[in-house]
PDB file of C-alpha atoms in Angstrom:
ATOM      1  CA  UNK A1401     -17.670   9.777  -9.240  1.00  0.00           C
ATOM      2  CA  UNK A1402     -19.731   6.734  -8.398  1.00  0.00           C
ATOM      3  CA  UNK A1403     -20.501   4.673 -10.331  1.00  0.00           C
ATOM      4  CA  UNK A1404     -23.821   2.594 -10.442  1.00  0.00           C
ATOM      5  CA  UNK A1405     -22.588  -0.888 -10.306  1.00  0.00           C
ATOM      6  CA  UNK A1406     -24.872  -4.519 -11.482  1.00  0.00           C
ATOM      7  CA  UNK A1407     -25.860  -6.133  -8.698  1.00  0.00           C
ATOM      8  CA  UNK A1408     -24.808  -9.431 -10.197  1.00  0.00           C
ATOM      9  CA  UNK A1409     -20.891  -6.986 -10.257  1.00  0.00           C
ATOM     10  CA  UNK A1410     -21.262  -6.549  -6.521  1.00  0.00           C
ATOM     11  CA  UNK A1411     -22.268  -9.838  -5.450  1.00  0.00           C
ATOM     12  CA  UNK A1412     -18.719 -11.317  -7.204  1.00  0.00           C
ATOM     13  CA  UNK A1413     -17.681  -8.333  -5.170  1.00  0.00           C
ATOM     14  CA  UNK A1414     -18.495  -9.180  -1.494  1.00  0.00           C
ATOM     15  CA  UNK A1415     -19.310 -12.900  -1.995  1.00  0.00           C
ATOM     16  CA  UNK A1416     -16.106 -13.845  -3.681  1.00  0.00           C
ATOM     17  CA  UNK A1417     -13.538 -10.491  -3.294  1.00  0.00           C
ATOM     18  CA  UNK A1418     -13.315 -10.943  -7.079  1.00  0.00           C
ATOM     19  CA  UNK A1419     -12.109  -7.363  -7.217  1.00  0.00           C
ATOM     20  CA  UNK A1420      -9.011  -5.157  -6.854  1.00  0.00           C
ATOM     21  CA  UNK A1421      -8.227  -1.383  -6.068  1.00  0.00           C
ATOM     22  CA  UNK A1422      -5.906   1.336  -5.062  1.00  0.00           C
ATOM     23  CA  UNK A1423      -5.679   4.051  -2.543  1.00  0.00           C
ATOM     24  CA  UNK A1424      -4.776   7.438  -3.965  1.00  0.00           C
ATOM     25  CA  UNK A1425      -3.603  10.661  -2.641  1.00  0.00           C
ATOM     26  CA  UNK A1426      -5.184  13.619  -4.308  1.00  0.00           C
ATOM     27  CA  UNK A1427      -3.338  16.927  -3.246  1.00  0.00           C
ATOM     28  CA  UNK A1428      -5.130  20.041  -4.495  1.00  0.00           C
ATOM     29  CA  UNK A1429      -7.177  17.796  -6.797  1.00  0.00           C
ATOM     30  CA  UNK A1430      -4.322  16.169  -8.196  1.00  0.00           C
ATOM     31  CA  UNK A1431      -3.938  12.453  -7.512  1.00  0.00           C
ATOM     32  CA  UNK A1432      -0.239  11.808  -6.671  1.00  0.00           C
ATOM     33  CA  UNK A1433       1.667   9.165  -8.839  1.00  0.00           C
ATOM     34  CA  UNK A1434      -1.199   8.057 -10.996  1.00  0.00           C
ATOM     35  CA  UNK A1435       0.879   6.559 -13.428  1.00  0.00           C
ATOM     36  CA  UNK A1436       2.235   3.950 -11.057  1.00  0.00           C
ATOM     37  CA  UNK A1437      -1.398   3.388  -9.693  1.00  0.00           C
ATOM     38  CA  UNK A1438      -2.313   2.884 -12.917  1.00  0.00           C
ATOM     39  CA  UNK A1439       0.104   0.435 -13.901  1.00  0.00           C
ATOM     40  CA  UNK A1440      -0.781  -1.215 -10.618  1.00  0.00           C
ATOM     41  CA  UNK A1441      -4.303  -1.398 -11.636  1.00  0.00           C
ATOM     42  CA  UNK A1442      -3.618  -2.929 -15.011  1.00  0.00           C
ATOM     43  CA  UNK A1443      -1.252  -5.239 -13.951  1.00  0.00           C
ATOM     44  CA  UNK A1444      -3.278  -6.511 -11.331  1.00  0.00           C
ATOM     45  CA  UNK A1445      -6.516  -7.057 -13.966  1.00  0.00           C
ATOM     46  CA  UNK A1446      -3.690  -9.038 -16.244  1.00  0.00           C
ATOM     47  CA  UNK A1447      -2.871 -11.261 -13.539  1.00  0.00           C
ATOM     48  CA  UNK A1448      -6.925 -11.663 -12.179  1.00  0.00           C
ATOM     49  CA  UNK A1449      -8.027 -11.871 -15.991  1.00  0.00           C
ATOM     50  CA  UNK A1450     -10.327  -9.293 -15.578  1.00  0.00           C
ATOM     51  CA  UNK A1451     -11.139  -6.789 -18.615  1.00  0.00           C
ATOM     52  CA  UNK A1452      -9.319  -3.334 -18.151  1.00  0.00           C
ATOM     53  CA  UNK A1453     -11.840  -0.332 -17.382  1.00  0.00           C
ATOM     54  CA  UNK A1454     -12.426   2.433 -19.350  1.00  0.00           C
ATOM     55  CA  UNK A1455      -9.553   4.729 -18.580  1.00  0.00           C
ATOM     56  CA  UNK A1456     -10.302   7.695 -20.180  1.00  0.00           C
ATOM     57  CA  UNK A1457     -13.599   7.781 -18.425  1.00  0.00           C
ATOM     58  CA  UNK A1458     -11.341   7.248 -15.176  1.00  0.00           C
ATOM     59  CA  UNK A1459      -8.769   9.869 -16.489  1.00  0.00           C
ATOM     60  CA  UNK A1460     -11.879  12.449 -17.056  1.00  0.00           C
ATOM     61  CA  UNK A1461     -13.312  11.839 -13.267  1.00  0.00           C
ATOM     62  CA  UNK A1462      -9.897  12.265 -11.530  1.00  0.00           C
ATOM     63  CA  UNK A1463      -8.948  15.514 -13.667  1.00  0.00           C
ATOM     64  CA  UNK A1464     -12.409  16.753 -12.141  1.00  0.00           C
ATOM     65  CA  UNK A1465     -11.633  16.420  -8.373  1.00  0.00           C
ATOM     66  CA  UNK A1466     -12.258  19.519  -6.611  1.00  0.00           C
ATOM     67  CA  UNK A1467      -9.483  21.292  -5.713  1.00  0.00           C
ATOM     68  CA  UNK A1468     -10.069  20.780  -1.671  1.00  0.00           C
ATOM     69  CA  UNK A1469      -6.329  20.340  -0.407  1.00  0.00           C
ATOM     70  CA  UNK A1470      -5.622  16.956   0.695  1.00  0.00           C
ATOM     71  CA  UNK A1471      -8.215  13.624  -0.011  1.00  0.00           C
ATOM     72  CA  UNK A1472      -8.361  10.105   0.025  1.00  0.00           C
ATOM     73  CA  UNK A1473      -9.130   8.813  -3.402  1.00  0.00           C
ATOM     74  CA  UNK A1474     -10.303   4.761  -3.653  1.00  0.00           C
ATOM     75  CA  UNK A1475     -10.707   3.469  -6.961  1.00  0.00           C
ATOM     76  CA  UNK A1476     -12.226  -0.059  -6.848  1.00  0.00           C
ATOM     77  CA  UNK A1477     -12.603  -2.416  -9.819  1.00  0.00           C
ATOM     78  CA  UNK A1478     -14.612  -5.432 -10.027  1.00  0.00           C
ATOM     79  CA  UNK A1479     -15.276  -8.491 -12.192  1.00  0.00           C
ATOM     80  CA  UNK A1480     -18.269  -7.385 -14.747  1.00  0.00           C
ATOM     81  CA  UNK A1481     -21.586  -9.691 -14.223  1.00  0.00           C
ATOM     82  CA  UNK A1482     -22.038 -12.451 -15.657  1.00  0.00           C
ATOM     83  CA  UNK A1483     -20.355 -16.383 -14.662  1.00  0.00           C
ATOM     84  CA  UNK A1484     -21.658 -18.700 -12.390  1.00  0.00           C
ATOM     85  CA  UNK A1485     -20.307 -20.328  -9.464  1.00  0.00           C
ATOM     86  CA  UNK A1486     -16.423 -19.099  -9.640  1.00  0.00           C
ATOM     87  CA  UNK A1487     -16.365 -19.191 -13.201  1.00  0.00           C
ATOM     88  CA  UNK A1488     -15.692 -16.107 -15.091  1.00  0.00           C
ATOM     89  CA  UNK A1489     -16.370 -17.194 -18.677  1.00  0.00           C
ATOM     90  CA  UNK A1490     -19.036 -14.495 -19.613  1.00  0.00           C
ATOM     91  CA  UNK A1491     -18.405 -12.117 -17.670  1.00  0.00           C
ATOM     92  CA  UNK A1492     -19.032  -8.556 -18.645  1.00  0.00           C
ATOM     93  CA  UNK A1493     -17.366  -5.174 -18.083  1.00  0.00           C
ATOM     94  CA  UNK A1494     -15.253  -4.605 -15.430  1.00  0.00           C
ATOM     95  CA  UNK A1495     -17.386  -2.026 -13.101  1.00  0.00           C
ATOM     96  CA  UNK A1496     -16.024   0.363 -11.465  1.00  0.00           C
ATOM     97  CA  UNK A1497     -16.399   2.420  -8.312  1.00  0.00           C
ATOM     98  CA  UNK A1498     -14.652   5.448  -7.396  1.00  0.00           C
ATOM     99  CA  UNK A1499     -14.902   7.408  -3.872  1.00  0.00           C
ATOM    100  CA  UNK A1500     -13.699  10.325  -2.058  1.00  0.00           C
ATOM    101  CA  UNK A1501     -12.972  10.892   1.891  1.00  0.00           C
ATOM    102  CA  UNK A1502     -11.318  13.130   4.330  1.00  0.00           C
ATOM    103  CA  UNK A1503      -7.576  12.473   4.863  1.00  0.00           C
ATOM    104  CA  UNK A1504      -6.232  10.857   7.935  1.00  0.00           C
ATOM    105  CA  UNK A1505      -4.184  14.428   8.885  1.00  0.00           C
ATOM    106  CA  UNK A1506      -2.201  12.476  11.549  1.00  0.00           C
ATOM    107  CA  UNK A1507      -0.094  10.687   8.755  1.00  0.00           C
ATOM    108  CA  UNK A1508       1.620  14.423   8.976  1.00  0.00           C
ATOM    109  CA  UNK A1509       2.318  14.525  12.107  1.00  0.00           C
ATOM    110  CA  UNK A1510       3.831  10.915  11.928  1.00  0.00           C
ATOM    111  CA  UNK A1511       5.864  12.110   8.915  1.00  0.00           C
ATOM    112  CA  UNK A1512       7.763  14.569  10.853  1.00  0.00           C
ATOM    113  CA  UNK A1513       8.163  12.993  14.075  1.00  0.00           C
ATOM    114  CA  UNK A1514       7.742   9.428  13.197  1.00  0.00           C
ATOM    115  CA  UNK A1515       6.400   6.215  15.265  1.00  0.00           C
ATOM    116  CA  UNK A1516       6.811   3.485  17.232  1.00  0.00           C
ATOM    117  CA  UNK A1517       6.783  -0.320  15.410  1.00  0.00           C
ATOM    118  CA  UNK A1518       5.636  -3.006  17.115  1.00  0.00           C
ATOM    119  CA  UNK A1519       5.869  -6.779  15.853  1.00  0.00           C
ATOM    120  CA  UNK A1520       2.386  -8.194  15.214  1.00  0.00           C
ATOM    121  CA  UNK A1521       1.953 -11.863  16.798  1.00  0.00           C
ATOM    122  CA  UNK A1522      -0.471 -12.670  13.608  1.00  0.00           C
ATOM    123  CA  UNK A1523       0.962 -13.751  11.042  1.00  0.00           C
ATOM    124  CA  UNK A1524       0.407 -14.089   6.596  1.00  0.00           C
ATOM    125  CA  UNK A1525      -0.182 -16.997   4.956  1.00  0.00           C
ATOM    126  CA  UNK A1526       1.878 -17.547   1.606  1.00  0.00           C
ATOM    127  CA  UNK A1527      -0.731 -17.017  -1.504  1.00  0.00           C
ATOM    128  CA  UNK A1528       1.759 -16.963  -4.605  1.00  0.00           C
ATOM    129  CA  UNK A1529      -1.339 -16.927  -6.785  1.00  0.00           C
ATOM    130  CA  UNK A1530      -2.610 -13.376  -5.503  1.00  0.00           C
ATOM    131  CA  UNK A1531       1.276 -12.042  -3.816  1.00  0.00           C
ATOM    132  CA  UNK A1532       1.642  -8.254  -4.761  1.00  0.00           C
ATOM    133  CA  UNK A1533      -1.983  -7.496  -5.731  1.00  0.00           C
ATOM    134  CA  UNK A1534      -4.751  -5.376  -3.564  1.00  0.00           C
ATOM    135  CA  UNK A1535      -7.717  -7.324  -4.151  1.00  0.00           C
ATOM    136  CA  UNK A1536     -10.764  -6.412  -2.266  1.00  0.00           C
ATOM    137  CA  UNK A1537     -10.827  -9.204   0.400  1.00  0.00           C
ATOM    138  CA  UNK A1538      -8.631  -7.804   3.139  1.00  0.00           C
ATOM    139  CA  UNK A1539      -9.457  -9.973   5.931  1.00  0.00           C
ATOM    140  CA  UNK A1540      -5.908 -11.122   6.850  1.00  0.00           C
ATOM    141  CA  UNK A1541      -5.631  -7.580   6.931  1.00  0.00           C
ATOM    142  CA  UNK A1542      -8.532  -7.009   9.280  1.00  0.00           C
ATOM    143  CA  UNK A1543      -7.355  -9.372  11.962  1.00  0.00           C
ATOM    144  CA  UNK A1544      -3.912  -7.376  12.359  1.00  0.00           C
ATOM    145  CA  UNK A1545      -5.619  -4.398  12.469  1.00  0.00           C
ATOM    146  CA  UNK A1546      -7.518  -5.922  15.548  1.00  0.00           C
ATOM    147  CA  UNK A1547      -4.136  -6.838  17.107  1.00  0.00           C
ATOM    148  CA  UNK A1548      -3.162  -3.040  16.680  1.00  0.00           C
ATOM    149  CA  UNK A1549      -5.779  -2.050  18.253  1.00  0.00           C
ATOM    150  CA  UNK A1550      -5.879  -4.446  20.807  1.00  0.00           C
ATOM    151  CA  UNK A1551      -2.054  -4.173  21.716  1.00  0.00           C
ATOM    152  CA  UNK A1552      -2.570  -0.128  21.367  1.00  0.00           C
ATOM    153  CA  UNK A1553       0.157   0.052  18.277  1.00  0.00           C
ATOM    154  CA  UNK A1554       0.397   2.787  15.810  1.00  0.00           C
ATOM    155  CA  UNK A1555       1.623  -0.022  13.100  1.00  0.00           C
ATOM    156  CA  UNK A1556       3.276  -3.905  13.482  1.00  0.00           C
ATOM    157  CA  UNK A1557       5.813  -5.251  11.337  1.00  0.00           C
ATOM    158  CA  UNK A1558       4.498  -8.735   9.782  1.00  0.00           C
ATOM    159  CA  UNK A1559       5.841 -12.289   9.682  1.00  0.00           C
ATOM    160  CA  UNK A1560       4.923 -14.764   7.256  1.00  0.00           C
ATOM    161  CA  UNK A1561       4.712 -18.451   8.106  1.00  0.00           C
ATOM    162  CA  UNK A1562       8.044 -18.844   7.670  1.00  0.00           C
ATOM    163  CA  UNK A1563       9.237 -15.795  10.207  1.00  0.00           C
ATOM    164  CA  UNK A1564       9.945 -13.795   7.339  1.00  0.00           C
ATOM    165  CA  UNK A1565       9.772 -10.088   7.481  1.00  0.00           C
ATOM    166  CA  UNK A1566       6.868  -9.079   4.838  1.00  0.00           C
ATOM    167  CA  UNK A1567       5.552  -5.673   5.578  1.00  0.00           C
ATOM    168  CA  UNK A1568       3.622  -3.881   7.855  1.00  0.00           C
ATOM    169  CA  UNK A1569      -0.434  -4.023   8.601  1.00  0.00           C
ATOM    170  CA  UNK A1570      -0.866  -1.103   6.323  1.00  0.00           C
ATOM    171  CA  UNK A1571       2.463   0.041   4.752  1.00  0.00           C
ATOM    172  CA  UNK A1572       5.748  -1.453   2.623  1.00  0.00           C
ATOM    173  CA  UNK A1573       8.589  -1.235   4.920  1.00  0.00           C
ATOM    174  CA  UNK A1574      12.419  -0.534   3.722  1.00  0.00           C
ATOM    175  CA  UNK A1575      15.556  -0.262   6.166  1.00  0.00           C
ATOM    176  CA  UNK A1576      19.283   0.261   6.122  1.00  0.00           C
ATOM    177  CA  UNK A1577      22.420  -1.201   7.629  1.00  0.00           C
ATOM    178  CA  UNK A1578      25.166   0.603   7.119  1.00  0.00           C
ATOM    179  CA  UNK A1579      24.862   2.008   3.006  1.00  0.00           C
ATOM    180  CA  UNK A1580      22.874  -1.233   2.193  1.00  0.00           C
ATOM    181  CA  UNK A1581      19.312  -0.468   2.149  1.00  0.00           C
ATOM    182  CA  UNK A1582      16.677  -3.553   2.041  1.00  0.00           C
ATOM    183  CA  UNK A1583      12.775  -4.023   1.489  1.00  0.00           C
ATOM    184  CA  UNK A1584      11.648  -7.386   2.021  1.00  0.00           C
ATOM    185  CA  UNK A1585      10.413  -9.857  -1.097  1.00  0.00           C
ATOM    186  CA  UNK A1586       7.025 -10.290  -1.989  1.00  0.00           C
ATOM    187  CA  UNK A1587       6.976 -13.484  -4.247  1.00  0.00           C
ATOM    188  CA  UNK A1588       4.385 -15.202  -2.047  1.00  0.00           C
ATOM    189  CA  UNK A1589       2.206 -12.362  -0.091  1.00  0.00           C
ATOM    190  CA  UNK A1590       2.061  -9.186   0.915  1.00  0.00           C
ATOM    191  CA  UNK A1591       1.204  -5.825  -1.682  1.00  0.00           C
ATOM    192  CA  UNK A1592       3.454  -4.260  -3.901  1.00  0.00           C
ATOM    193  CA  UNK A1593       2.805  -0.423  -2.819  1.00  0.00           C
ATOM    194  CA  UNK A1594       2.916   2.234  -5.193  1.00  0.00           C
ATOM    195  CA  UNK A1595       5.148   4.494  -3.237  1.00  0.00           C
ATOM    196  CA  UNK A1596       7.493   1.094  -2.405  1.00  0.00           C
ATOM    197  CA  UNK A1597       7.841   1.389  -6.016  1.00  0.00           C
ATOM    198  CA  UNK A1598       8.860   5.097  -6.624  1.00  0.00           C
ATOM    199  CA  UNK A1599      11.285   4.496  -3.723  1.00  0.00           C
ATOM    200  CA  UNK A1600      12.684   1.553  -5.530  1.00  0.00           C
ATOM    201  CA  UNK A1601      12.998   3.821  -8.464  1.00  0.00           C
ATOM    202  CA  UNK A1602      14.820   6.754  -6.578  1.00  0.00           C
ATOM    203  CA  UNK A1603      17.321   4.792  -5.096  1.00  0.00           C
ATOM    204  CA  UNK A1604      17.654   1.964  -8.464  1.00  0.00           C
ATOM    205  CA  UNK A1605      20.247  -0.479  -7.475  1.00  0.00           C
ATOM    206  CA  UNK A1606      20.935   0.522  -4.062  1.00  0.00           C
ATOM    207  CA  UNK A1607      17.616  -1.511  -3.003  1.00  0.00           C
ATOM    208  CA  UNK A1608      18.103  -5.468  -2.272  1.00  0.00           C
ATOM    209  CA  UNK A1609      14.843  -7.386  -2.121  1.00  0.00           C
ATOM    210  CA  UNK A1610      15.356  -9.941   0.560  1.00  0.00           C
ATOM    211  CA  UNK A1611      14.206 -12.707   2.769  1.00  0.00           C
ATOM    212  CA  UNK A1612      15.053 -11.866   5.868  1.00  0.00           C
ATOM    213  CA  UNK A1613      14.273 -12.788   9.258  1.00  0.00           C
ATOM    214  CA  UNK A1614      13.307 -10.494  12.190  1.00  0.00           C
ATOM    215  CA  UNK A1615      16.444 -10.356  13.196  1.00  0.00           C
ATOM    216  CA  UNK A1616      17.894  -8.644  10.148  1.00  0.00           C
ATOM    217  CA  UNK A1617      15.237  -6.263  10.804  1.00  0.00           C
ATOM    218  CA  UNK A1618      16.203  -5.168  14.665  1.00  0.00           C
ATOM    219  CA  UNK A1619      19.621  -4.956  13.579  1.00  0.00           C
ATOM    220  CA  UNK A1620      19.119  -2.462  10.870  1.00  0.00           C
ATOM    221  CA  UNK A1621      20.229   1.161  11.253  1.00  0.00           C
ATOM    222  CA  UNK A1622      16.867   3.353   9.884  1.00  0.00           C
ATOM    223  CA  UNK A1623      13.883   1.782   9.280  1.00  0.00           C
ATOM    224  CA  UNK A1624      10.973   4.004   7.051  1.00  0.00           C
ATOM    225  CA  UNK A1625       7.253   2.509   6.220  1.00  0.00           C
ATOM    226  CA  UNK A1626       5.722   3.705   2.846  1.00  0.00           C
ATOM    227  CA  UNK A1627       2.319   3.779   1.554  1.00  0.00           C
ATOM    228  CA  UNK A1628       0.591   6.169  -0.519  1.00  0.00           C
ATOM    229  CA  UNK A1629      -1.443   8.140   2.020  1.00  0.00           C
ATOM    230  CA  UNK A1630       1.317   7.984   4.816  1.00  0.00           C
ATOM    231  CA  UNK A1631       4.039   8.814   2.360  1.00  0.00           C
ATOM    232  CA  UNK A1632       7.173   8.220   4.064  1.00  0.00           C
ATOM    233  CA  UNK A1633       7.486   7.510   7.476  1.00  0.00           C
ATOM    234  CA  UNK A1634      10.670   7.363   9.787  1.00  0.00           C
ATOM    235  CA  UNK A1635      10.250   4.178  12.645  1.00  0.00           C
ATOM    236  CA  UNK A1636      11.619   5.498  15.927  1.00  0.00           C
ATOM    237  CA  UNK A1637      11.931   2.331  17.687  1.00  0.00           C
ATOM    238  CA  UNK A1638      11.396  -1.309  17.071  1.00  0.00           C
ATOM    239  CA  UNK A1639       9.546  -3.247  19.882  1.00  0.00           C
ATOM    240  CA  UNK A1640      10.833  -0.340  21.912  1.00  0.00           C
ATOM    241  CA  UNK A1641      14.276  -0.643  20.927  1.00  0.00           C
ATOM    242  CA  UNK A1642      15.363   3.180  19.847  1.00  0.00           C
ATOM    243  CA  UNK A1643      16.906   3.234  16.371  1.00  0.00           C
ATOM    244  CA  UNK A1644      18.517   6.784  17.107  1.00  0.00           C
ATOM    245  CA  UNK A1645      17.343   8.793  15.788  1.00  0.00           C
ATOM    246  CA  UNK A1646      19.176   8.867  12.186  1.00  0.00           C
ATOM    247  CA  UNK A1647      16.871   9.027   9.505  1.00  0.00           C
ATOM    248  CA  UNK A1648      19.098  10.795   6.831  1.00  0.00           C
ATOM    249  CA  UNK A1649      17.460   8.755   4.096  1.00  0.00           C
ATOM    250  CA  UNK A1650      14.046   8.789   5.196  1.00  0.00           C
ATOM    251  CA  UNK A1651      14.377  12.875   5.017  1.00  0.00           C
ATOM    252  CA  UNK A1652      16.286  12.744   2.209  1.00  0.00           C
ATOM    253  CA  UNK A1653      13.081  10.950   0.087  1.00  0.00           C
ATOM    254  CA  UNK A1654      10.891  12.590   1.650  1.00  0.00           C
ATOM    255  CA  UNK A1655      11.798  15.992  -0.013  1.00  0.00           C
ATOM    256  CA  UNK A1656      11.943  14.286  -3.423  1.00  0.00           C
ATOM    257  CA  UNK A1657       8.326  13.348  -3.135  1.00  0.00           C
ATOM    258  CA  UNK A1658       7.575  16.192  -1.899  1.00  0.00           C
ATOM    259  CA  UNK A1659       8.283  17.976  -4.926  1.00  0.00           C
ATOM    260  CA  UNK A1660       6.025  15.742  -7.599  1.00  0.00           C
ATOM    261  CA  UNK A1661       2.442  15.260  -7.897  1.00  0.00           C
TER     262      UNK A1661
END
């Protein structure tokens, strides 16, 4: 599927990142926890007051993937034309945009043997207004991806102003001391992850949303990065600090999701 967008649709788009969207894995031409990328998406066009899509349109178009083992499914939305300026009175229906690439294979091999987490010097800035959504400007993003690079680092665990553990450059992060097991709170930044939330829902209570501070972080016993291309992946070492090597959770959710769609 792409849709033809209004050029009026894709100026909002790139000129203002008045958009949203979500990354999907499709697995034999089935798209992996749709429902929670769904509510994601819906959610996300509450909070942005943007009109909600035609879903069954969306619904027909992923139930027609070719069934081509593993793919990267991106399903963009953006404010409808219409509006002038910032203003959104007007504008029409939301467009839509929905492509298909080759999966990143070497998410498997970091799956099984996991990677190395660095700590990214760059930090987020708080934005209450927009914390927890995927909108289309991912420039904040794009800098720590540079620092990656730069620093030659599989993935970075990121600060926010404050020093508070957030996430990492491209992944929800989650890790246990002891029985406790933590993700950090995303009231003012970072993106609530669709697979941060089906591990929040496997493990129910067990999870405590925190602000913590690095520290809490190199202390901790496993440490596992979600998102929904990379599944679940153990950390081996922290700023080249070894963890050990126990990742009995990590495994342990990682044959759960292996088992659903």
């Amino acid at each position: 599927m792409q849709t033809l967008l209004d050029s009026t649709a894709l100026a909002r788009g790139w000129q203002l990142g008045d958009g949203h969207f979500t990354t999907m894995h499709a697995r034999r031409g089935r798209v992996r926890l749709w429902p929670l990328h769904q509510a994601r998406l819906m959610a996300a066009c509450r909070r942005l007051h943007m009109a909600e899509p035609d879903w069954a349109a969306i619904d027909a178009e992923l139930t027609a993937l070719p069934d081509e083992g593993d793919r990267v499914v991106r399903l963009t939305l953006l404010r409808g034309p219409g509006g002038r300026g910032y203003g959104i009175a007007g504008c029409g229906a939301t467009q839509v945009a929905l492509n298909v690439s080759p999966f990143p294979a070497h998410y498997f091999t970091w799956r099984e043997r996991g990677i190395d987490l660095g700590v990214c010097e760059g930090r987020l800035g708080s934005s209450p207004l927009l914390a927890g959504l995927k909108t289309v400007n991912r420039l904040e993003q794009v800098l720590l991806k540079a620092e990656l690079e730069r620093r030659e680092l599989a993935e970075g665990v990121v600060l926010n102003e404050a020093g508070r553990v957030m996430e990492a450059v491209t992944a929800n992060l989650f890790w246990r001391k002891g029985d406790a097991v933590f993700t950090p709170e995303l009231a003012n930044g970072g993106v609530h992850g669709t697979l941060r939330a089906w591990v929040m829902g496997e493990l129910g209570e067990r999870v405590q949303v925190v602000s913590a501070p690095l520290e809490a972080l190199q202390d901790a016993d496993e440490i596992w990065l979600t998102n929904a291309l990379m599944g679940l992946v153990p950390v081996c070492s922290l700023a080249g600090r070894s963890l050990g090597g126990d990742y009995s959770i990590t495994r342990a959710l990682q044959q759960r999701y292996e088992q659903i769609d």
